[in-house]
JSON list of C-alpha atoms in Angstrom, two decimals:
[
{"chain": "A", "resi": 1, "resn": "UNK", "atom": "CA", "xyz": [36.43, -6.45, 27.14]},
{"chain": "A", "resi": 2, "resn": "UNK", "atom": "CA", "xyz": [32.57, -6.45, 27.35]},
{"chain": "A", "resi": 3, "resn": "UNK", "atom": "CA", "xyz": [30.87, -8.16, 24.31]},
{"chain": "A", "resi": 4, "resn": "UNK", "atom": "CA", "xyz": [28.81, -5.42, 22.92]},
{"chain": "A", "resi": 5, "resn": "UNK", "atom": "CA", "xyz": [25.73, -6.38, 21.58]},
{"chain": "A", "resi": 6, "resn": "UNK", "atom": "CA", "xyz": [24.52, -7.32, 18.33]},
{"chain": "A", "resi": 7, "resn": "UNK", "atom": "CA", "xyz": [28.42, -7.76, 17.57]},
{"chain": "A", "resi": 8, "resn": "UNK", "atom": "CA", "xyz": [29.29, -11.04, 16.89]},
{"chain": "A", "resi": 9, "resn": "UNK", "atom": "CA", "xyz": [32.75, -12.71, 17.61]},
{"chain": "A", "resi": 10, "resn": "UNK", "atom": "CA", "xyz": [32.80, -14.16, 14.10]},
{"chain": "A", "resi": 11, "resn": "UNK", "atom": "CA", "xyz": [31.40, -14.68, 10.69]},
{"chain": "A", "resi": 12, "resn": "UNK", "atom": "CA", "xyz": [29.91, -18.19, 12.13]},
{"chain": "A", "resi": 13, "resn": "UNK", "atom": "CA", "xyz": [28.53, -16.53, 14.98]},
{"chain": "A", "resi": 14, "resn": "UNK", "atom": "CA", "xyz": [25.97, -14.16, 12.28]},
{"chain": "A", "resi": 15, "resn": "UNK", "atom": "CA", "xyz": [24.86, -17.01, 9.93]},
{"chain": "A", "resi": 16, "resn": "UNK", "atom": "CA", "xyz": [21.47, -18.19, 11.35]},
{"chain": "A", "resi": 17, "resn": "UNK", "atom": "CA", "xyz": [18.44, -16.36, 13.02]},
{"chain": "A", "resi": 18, "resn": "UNK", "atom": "CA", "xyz": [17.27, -15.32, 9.21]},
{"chain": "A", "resi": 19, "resn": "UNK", "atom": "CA", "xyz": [14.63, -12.39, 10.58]},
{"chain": "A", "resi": 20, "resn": "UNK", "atom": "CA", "xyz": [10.38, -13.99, 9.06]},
{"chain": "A", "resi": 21, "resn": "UNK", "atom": "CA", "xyz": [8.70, -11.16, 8.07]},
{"chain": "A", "resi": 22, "resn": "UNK", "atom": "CA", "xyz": [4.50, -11.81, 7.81]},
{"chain": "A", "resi": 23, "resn": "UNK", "atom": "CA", "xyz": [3.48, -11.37, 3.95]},
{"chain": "A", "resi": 24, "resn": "UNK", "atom": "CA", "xyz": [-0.27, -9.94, 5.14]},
{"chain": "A", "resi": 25, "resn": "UNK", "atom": "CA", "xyz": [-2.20, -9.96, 1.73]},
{"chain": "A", "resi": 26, "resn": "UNK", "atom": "CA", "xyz": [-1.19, -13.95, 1.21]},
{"chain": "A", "resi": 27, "resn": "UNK", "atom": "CA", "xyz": [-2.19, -14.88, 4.96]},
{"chain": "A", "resi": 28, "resn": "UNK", "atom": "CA", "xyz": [-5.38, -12.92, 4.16]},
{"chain": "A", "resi": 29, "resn": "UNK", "atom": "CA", "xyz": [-6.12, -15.13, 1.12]},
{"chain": "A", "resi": 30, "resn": "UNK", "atom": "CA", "xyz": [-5.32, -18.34, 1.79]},
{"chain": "A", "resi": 31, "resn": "UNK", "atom": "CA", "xyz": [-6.31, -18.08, 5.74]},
{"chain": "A", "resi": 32, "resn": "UNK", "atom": "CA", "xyz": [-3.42, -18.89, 6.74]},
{"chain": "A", "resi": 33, "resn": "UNK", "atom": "CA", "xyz": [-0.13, -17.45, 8.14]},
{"chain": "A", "resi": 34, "resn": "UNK", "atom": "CA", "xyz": [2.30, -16.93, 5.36]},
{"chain": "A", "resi": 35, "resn": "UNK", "atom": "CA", "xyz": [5.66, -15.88, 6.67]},
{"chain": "A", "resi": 36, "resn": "UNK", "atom": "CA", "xyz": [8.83, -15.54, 4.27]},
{"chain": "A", "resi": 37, "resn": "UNK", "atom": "CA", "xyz": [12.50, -15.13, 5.28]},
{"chain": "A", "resi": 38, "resn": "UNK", "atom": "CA", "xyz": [14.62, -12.38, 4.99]},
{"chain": "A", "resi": 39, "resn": "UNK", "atom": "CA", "xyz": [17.71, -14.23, 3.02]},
{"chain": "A", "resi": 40, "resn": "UNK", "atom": "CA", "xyz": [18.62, -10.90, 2.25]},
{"chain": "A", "resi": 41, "resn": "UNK", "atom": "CA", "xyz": [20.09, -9.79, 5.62]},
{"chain": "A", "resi": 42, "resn": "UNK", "atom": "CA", "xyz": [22.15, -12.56, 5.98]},
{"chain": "A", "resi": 43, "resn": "UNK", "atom": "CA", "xyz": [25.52, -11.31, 6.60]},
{"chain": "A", "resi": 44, "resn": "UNK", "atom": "CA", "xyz": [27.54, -10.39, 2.69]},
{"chain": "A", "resi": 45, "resn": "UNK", "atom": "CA", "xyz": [23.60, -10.57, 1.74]},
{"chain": "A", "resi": 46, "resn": "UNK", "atom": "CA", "xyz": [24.10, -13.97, 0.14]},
{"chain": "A", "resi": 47, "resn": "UNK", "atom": "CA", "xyz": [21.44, -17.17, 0.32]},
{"chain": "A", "resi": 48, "resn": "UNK", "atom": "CA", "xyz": [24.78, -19.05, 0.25]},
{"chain": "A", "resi": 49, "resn": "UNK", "atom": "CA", "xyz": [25.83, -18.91, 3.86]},
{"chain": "A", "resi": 50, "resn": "UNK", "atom": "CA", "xyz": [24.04, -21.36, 5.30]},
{"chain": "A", "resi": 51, "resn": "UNK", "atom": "CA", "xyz": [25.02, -24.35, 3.11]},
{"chain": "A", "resi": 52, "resn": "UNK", "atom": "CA", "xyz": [28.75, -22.62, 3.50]},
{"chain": "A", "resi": 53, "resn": "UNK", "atom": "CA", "xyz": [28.26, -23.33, 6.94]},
{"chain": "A", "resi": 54, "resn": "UNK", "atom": "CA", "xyz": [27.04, -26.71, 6.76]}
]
C-alpha cells in the first residue's frame, strides 16, 4: 500500500520537526531573528514527547 503523506507509520515517526514560527515584534526590537517553537503541535500536544523519546 502507498504511504500517504503526512501519515506517519508510528507515534516515533511524528515526534520531531517541531514547526519555528518568527515572533516579528521581538526580532524587530532586539534586531535580531527571534523564532519560537510550536511545542504545541507535537503529536497528544504535550512538551513531553521528546524526552519520552529519548
Amino acid at each position: 500500500m502507498p504511504h500517504e503523506a503526512g501519515i506517519q507509520n508510528g507515534f516515533c515517526g511524528a515526534v520531531g520537526n517541531t514547526p519555528l514560527i518568527r515572533i516579528g515584534w521581538l526580532s524587530e526590537v532586539t534586531g535580531c531573528e527571534i523564532l519560537g517553537k510550536a511545542e504545541f503541535l507535537n503529536p497528544g500536544g504535550s512538551i513531553k514527547d521528546r524526552a519520552a523519546l529519548g
